[in-house]
Coordinates of C-alpha atoms in Angstrom, one line a residue:
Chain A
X1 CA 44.5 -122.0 -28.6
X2 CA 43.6 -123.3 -32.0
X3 CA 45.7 -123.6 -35.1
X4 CA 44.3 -121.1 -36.7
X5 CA 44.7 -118.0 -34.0
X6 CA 48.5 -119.4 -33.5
X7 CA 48.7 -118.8 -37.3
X8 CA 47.4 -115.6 -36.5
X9 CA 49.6 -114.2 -34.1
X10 CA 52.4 -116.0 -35.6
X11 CA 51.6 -113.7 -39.0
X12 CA 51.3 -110.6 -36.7
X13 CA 54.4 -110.9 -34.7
X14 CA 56.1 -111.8 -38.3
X15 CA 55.1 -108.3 -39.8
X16 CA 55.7 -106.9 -36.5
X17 CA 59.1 -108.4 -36.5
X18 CA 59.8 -107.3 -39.9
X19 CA 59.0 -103.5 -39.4
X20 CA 61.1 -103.5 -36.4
X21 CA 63.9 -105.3 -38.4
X22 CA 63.2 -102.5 -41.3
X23 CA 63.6 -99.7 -38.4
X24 CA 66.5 -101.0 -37.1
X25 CA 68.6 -101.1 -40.2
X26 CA 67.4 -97.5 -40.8
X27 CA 68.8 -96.5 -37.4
X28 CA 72.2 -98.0 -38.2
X29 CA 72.5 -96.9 -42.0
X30 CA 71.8 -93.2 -40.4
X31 CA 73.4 -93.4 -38.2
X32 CA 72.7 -89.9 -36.0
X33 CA 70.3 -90.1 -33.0
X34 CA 69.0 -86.6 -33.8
X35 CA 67.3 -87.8 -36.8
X36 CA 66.5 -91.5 -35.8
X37 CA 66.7 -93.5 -32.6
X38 CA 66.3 -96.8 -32.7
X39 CA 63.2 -98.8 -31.7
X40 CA 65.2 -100.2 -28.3
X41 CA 65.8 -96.6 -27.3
X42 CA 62.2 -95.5 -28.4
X43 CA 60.8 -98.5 -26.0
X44 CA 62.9 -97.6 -23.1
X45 CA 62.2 -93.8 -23.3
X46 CA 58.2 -95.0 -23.1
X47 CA 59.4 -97.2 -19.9
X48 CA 61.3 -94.5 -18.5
X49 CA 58.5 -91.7 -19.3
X50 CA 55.5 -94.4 -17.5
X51 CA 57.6 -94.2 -14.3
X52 CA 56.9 -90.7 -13.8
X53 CA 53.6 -89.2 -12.7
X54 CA 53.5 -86.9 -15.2
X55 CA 53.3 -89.2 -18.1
X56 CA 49.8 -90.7 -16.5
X57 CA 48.9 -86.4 -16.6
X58 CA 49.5 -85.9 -20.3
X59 CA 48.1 -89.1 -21.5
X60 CA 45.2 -88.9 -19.7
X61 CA 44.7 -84.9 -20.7
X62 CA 45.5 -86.2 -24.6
X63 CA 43.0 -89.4 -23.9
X64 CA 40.5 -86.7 -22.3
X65 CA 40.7 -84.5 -25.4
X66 CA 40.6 -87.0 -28.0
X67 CA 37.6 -88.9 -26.1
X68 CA 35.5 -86.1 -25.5
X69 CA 35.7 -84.5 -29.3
X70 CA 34.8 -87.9 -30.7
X71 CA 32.0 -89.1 -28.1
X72 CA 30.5 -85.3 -28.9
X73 CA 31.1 -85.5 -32.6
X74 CA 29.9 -89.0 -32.9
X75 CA 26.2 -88.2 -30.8
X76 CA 25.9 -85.2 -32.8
X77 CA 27.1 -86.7 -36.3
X78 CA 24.3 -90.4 -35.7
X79 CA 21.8 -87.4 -34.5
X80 CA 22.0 -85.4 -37.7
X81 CA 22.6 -88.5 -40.3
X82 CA 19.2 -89.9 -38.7
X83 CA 17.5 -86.0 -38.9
X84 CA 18.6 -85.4 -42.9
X85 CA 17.8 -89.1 -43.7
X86 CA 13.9 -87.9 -42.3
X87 CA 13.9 -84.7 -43.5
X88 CA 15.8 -84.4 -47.0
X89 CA 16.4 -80.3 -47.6
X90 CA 18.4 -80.7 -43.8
X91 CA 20.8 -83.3 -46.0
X92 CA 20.4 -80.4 -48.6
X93 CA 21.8 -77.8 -45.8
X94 CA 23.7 -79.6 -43.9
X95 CA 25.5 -81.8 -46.8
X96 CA 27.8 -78.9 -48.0
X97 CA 28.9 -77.6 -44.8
X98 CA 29.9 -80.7 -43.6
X99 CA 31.8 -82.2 -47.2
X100 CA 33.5 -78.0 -46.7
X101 CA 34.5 -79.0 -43.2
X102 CA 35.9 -82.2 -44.2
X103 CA 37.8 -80.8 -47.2
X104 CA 39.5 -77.7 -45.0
X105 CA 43.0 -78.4 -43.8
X106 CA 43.1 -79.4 -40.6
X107 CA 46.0 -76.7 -39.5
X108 CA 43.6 -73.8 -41.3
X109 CA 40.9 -75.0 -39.0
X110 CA 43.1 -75.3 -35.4
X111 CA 44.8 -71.8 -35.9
X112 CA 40.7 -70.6 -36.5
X113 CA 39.9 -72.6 -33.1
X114 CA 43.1 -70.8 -31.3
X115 CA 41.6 -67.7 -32.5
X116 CA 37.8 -68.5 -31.2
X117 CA 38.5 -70.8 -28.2
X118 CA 40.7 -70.7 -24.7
X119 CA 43.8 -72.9 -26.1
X120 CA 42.7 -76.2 -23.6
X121 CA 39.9 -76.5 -25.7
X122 CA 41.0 -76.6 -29.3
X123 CA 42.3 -80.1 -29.1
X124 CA 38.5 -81.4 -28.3
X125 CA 37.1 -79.4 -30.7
X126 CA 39.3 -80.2 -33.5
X127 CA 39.0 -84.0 -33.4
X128 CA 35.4 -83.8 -32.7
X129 CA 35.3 -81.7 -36.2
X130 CA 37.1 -84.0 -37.8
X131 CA 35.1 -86.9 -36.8
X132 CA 31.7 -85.1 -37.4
X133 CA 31.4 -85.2 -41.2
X134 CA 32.9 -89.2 -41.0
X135 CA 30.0 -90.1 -38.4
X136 CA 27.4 -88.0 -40.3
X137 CA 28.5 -88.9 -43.9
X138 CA 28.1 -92.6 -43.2
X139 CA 25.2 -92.5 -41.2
X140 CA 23.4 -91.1 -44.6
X141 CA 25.3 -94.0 -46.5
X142 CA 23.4 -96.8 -44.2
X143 CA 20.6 -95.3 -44.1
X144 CA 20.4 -95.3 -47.9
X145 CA 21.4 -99.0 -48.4
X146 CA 18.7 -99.9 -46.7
X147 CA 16.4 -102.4 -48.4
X148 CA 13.8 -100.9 -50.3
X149 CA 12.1 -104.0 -50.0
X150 CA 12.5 -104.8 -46.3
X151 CA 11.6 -101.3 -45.9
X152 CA 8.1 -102.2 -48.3
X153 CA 7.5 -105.3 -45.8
X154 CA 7.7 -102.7 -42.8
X155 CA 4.9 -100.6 -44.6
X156 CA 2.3 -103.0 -45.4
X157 CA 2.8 -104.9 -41.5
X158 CA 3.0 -101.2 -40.4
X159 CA 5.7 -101.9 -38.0
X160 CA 5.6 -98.7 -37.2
X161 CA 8.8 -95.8 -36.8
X162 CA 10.5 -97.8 -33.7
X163 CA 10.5 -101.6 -35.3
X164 CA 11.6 -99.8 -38.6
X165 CA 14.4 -98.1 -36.8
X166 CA 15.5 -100.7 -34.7
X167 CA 15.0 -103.7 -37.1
X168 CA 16.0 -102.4 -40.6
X169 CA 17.7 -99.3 -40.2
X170 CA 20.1 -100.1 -37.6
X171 CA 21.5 -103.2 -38.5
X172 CA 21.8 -101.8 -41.9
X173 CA 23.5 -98.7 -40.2
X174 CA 25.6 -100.3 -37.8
X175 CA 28.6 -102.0 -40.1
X176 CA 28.9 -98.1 -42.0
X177 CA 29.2 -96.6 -38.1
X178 CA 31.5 -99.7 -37.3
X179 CA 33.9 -98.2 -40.3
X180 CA 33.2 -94.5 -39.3
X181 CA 34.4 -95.1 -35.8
X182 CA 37.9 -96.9 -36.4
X183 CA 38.6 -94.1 -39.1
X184 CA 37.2 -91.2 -36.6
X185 CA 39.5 -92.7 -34.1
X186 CA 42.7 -92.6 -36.0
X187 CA 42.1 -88.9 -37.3
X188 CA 41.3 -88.1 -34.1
X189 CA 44.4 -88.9 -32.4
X190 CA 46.0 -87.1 -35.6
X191 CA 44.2 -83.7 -35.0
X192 CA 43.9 -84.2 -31.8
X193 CA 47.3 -83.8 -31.3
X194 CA 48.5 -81.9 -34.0
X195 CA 46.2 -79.4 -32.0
X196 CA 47.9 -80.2 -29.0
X197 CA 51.4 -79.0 -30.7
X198 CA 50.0 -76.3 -32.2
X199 CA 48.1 -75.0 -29.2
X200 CA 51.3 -76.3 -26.9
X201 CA 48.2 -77.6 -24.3
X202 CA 50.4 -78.7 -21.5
X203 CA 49.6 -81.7 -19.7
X204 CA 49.0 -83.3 -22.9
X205 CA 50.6 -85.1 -25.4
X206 CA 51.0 -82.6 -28.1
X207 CA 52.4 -80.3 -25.5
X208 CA 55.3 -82.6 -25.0
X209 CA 55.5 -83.6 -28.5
X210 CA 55.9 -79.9 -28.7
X211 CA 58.4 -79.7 -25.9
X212 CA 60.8 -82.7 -27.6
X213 CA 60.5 -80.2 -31.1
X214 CA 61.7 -77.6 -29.0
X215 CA 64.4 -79.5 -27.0
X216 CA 65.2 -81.7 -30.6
X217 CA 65.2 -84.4 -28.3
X218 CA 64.0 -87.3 -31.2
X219 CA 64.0 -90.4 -28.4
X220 CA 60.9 -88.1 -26.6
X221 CA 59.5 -87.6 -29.4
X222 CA 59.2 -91.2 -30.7
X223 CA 58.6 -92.4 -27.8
X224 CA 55.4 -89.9 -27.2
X225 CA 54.1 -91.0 -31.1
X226 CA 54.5 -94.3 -30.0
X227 CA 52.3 -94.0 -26.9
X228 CA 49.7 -91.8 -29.1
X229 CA 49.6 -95.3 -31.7
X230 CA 48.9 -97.3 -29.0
X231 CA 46.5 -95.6 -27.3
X232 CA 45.0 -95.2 -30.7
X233 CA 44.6 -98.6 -31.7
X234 CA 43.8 -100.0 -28.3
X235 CA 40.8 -97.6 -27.9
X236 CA 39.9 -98.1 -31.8
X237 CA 39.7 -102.1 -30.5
X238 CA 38.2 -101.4 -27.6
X239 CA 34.9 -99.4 -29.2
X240 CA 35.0 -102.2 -31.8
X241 CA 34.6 -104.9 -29.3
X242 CA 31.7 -102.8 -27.1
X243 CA 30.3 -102.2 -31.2
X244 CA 29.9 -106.0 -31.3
X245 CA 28.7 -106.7 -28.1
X246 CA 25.3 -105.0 -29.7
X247 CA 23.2 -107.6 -31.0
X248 CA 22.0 -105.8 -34.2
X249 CA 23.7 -107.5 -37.2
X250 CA 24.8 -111.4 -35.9
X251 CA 22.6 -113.0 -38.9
X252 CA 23.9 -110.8 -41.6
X253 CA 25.3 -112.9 -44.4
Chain B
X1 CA -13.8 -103.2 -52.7
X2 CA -13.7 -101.6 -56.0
X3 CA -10.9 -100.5 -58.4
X4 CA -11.3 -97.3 -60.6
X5 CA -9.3 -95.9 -63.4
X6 CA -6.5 -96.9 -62.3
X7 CA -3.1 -95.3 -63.7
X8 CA 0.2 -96.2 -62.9
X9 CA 3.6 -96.2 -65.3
X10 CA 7.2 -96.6 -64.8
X11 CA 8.4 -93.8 -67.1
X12 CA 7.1 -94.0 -70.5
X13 CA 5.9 -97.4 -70.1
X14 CA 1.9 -97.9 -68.6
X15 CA 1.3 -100.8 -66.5
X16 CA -1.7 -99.6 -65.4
X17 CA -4.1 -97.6 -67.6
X18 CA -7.6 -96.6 -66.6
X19 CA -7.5 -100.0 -64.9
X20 CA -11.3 -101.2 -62.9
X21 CA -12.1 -104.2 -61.5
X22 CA -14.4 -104.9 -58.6
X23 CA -13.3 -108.0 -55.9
X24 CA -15.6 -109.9 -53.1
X25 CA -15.3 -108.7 -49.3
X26 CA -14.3 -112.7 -48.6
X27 CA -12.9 -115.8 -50.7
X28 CA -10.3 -116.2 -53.0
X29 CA -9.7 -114.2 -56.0
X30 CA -6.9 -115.3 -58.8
X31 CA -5.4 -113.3 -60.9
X32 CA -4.2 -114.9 -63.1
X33 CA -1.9 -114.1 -66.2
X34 CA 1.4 -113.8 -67.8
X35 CA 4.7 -112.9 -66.0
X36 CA 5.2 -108.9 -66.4
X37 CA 1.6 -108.2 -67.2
X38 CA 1.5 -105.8 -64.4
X39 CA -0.1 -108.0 -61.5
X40 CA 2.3 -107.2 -58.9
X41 CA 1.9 -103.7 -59.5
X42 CA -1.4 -103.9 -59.0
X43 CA -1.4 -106.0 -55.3
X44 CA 1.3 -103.1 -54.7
X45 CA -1.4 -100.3 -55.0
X46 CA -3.9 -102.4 -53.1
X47 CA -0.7 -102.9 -50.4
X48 CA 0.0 -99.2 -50.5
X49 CA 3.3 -99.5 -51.1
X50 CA 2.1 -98.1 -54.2
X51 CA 0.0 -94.5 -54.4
X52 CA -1.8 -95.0 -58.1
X53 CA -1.0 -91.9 -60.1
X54 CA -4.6 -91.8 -61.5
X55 CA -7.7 -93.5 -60.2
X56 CA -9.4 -95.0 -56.8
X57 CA -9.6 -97.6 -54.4
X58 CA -12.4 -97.6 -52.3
X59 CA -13.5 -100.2 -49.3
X60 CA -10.2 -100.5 -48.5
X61 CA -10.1 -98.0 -45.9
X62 CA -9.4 -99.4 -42.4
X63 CA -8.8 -102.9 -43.5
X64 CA -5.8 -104.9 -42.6
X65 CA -4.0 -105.7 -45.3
X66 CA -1.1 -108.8 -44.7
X67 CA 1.1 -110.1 -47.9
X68 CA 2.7 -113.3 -49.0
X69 CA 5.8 -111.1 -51.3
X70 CA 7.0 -113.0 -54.2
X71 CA 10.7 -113.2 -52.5
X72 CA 9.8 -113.6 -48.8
X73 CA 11.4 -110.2 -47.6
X74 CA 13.1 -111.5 -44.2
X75 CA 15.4 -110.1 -42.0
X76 CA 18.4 -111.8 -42.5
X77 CA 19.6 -110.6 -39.0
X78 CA 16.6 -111.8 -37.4
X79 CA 16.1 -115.6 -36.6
X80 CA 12.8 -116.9 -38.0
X81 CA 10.5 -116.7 -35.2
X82 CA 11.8 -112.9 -34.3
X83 CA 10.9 -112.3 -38.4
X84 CA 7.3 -113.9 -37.4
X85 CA 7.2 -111.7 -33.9
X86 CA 8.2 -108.6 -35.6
X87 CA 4.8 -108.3 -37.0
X88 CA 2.8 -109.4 -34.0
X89 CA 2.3 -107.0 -30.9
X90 CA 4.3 -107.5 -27.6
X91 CA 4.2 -110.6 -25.7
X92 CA 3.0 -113.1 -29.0
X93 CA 6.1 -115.3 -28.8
X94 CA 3.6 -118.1 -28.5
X95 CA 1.3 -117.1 -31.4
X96 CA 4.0 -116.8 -33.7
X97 CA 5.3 -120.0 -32.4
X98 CA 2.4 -121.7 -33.5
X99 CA 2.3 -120.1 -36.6
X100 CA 5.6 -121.6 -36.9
X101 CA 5.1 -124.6 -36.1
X102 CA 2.1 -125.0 -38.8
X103 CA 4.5 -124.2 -41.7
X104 CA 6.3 -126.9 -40.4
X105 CA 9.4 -124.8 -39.6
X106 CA 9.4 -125.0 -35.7
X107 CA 12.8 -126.7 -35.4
X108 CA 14.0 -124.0 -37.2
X109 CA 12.5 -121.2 -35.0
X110 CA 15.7 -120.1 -33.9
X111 CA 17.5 -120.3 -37.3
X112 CA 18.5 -117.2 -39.5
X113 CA 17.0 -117.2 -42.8
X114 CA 20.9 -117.6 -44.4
X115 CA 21.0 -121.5 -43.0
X116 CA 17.4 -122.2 -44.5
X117 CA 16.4 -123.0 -48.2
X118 CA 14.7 -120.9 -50.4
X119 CA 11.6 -123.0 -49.6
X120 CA 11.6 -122.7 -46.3
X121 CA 12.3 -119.2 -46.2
X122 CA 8.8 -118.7 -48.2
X123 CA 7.3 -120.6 -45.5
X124 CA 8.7 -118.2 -42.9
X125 CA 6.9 -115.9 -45.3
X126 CA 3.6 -117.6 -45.2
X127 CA 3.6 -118.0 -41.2
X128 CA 4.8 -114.3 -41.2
X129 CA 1.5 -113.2 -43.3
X130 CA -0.4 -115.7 -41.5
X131 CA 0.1 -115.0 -38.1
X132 CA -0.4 -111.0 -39.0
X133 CA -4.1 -112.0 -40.1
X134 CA -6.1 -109.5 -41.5
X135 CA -8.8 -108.9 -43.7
X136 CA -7.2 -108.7 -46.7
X137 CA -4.7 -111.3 -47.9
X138 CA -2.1 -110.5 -50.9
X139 CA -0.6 -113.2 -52.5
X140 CA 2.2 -112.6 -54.6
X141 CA 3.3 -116.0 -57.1
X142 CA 3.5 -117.6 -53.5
X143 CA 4.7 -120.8 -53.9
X144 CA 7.1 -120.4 -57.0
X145 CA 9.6 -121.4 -54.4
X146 CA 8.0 -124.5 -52.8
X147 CA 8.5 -127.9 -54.2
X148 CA 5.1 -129.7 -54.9
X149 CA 4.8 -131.2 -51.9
X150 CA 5.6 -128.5 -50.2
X151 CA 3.1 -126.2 -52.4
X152 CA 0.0 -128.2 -51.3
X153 CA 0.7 -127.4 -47.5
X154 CA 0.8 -124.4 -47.6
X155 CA -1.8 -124.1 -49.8
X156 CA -3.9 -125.8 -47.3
X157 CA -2.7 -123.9 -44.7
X158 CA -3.9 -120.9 -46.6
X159 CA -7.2 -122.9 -47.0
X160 CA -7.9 -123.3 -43.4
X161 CA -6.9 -120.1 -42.2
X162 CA -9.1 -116.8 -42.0
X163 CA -12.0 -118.1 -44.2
X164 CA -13.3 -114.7 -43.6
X165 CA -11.1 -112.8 -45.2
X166 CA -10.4 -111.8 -49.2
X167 CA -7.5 -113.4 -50.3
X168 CA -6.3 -112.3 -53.4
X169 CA -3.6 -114.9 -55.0
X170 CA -1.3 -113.9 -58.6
X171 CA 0.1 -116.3 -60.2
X172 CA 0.9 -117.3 -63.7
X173 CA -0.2 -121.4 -63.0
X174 CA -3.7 -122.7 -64.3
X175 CA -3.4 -125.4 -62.0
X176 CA -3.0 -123.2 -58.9
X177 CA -5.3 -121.1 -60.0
X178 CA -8.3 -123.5 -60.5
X179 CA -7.6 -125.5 -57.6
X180 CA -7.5 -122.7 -55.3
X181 CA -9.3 -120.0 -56.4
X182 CA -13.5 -119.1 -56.3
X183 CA -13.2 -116.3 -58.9
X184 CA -10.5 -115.9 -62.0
X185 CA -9.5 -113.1 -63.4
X186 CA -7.8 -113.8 -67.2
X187 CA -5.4 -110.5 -67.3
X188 CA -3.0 -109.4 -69.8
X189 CA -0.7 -106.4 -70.0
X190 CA 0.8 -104.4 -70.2
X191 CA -1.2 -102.1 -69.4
X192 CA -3.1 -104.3 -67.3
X193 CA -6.3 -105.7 -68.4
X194 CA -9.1 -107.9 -67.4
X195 CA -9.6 -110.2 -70.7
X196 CA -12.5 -112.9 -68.9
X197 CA -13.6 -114.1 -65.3
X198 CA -14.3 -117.3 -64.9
X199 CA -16.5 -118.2 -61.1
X200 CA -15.1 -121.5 -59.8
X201 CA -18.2 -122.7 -58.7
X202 CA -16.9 -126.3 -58.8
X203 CA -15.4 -125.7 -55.7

C-alpha cells in the first residue's frame, strides 16, 4: 500500500471516527433510548437483524425496488436526452414536464402513485421518477458542452452519426451521466423508501422502517437507515467503478 | 471551382459581401492577408461548416474536402493514431500509421494529445488531413504552431503529397506564401476582398 492511500484511509477512518465520537456523546447527553441509541446498539441490531432470513427478504425487495426504478429511469432518461438533443421542439415538450416532475414533492407524487398503482409497485416507480429528470437533464447538459469545434472537424471528415456519437458525444456525455448516476442513486434510496413507508410494502425496507414507527422501537429503526446508507453507497461505488471500466474519457485533461 | 456573391456576416458586421473569386482544380492557392480579414470564414464556406447567407459555390459538388484547422481540433481522449484512424475507414491502422510516421510523430502514436506540444499536436493535424486525402486541401494558418524547422517538414510533406489535388493555404506570412504557393491572392477585409493576384511562376 503506498503512502498516499494509507493517508487516505487514515483521513477516512479519522472522520469516521469523529462522527461516531460526535454520536456517541449525543446518545449520552440524551440520554433516552426512544429518541437515540447509540451507534454500538445500532451496529448490533444490523448484526442481529442479518441473522435472520427475513432481513436478506426485505433488503433484497428494497434493493429490487430501488434497482429496477433507476435502471428503467436511467434507459429511458439517456434515451430521451439523446432524442431532444436531435430533435429540439421534443427538449421544447418534454423540458417542462420533466423540470414540473422534478420540482413536485416527492410525498404529493407517492400518495398519486398509491392512488394509480397496486401498492408493490410505487416504490419502483417513485425512484425511477425521481431519477428520470436527473438522467435526462444532464444528458442535455453534455450534449451541449460538446465542442463546437470537434463537432466542425466531424463535419468536414464526415465521420458520420456513429463516430460522432461514439467519439465526441459520449466522452463529452459520460462525466455529466457519471454525476447523474451517484445523485440518482442517493435519491433513489430516499424515495424509494419513503415509498416503502408510505405504501408499508412488506418485505421491504420501508415496510419495516414502517413497522419500527409503529412499534417506536428507535434501535430498528436505525439500524434499517443504516443498512439503506450502505447499500446506497456501496451500489453508488459499484456503478461508478463498472462507469470507469468504459474506455470513453481516459485522455481527458 | 468558382465563388459567387458571396454573403456572409456575424450580426451587423459583413465578412463576406458579394464576395467572387475563381480557384484552379489542382496546385496551391494562397491567400494571403491580414489576421481577421475574413479568410477563415471563407475556407469555412468552402468546408461547409459554413452555409453562405448569399451567393454560390459551384464545382465543389462531390469533392472531398480535408482541412489543416488553425488549432488542430483533436480528441483529447483519443491517442494520436486513433485521432488519425478516426478519419480513415475500417481496418487503416496501417495507413494512418504511416501517415504518422511521416510527420515524424510515430513514437508518439500511442500518446494523448495532453502529453504532446503544441507543435506536435499540429502535426497530428497535418497526418490527420493527410491521410484523409481528398481533392480539396484547406489550410488554415498551418504552421503558426511549428518552429522553423519544423515548418519546412511539413511543408514539404504537404509538397510531396497529392500533387493532384487543390490546396488552398491562408496565412498572413509573405514568406510562406511565396515559397509555397503557385497563385496569390492579396485580400483585405473586412468584408473580404481580393486586392491583386500575383502567379508564382518562379516556381
Amino acid at each position: 500500500m503506498s503512502r498516499g492511500a494509507i493517508g487516505r484511509a487514515a483521513r477516512v477512518l479519522g472522520v469516521a471516527a469523529f462522527w461516531l465520537a460526535v454520536w456517541q456523546l449525543l446518545y449520552q447527553s440524551v440520554g433516552q433510548e426512544i429518541l437515540l441509541v447509540s451507534p454500538a446498539q445500532t451496529l448490533s441490531r444490523v448484526f442481529e437483524l442479518s441473522c435472520r432470513a427475513d432481513f436478506w427478504v426485505s433488503a433484497g425487495g428494497s434493493l429490487y425496488n430501488v434497482a429496477a426504478g433507476f435502471v428503467c429511469a436511467s434507459l429511458l432518461g439517456v434515451v430521451l436526452g439523446a432524442l431532444c438533443c436531435r430533435f429540439r421542439f421534443l427538449y421544447q415538450l418534454i423540458y417542462p414536464l420533466l423540470s414540473a416532475v422534478k420540482a413536485t414533492p416527492v410525498a404529493s407524487f407517492i400518495i398519486l402513485a398509491l392512488v394509480w398503482l397496486q401498492s408493490v409497485r410505487v416504490p419502483a416507480f417513485i425512484a425511477g421518477l425521481i431519477v428520470l429528470p436527473i438522467v435526462f437533464g444532464n444528458v442535455c447538459q453534455g450534449a451541449a458542452a460538446a465542442d463546437r469545434e470537434l463537432l466542425e472537424m466531424a463535419r468536414v471528415f464526415r465521420l458520420g452519426r456513429w463516430k460522432t456519437l461514439r467519439y465526441i458525444y459520449l466522452p463529452t456525455v459520460a462525466p455529466y451521466l457519471a454525476a447523474a448516476f451517484t445523485t440518482g442513486m442517493g435519491l433513489a434510496w430516499k424515495a424509494g423508501v419513503s415509498a416503502e413507508v408510505l405504501a408499508n410494502v412488506r418485505s421491504s425496507i420501508g415496510g419495516r422502517i414502517y413497522g419500527a414507527k409503529i412499534y417506536l422501537d428507535t434501535a430498528d429503526l436505525f439500524a434499517w437507515t443504516a443498512v439503506v446508507v450502505v447499500l446506497s453507497v456501496a451500489l453508488e461505488r459499484l456503478l461508478l467503478a463498472c462507469f470507469r471500466r468504459i474506455p470513453w474519457g481516459e485522455g481527458k485533461p | 471551382m468558382k465563388l459567387e456573391h458571396l454573403n456572409q456576416a456575424y450580426g451587423e458586421r459583413a465578412v463576406l459581401r458579394d464576395f467572387s473569386l475563381e480557384l484552379p482544380d489542382s496546385g496551391t492557392v494562397c491567400l494571403f492577408g491580414p489576421s481577421g480579414c475574413g479568410k477563415t470564414t471563407l475556407l469555412n464556406c468552402l468546408a461547409g461548416i459554413l452555409t453562405p447567407q448569399g451567393g454560390t459555390i459551384t464545382g465543389l459538388s462531390g469533392k472531398r474536402i480535408s482541412y489543416v484547422f488553425q488549432e488542430s481540433r483533436l480528441l483529447p481522449w483519443a491517442t494520436v493514431l486513433e485521432n488519425v484512424e478516426l478519419v480513415l475507414p475500417p481496418n487503416h491502422t496501417q495507413t494512418a500509421l504511416e501517415w504518422i510516421s511521416r510527420a515524424g510523430l510515430l513514437p508518439y502514436a500511442g500518446q494523448y494529445p495532453r502529453k504532446l506540444s503544441g507543435g506536435q499536436r499540429q502535426r497530428v493535424s497535418f497526418a490527420r488531413a493527410l491521410a484523409y486525402g481528398g481533392d480539396v486541401l484547406l489550410l488554415d494558418e498551418p504552421f503558426h504552431a511549428l518552429d522553423r524547422a519544423a515548418a519546412q517538414e511539413m511543408s514539404a510533406l504537404l509538397q510531396q503529397s497529392f500533387p493532384e489535388s487543390l490546396k488552398i493555404l491562408v496565412t498572413h506570412s509573405r514568406e510562406e506564401a511565396e515559397r509555397l504557393s503557385d497563385r496569390i491572392y492579396f485580400l483585405e477585409g473586412p468584408p473580404l476582398r481580393v486586392v491583386s493576384c500575383r502567379e508564382q511562376t518562379a516556381r
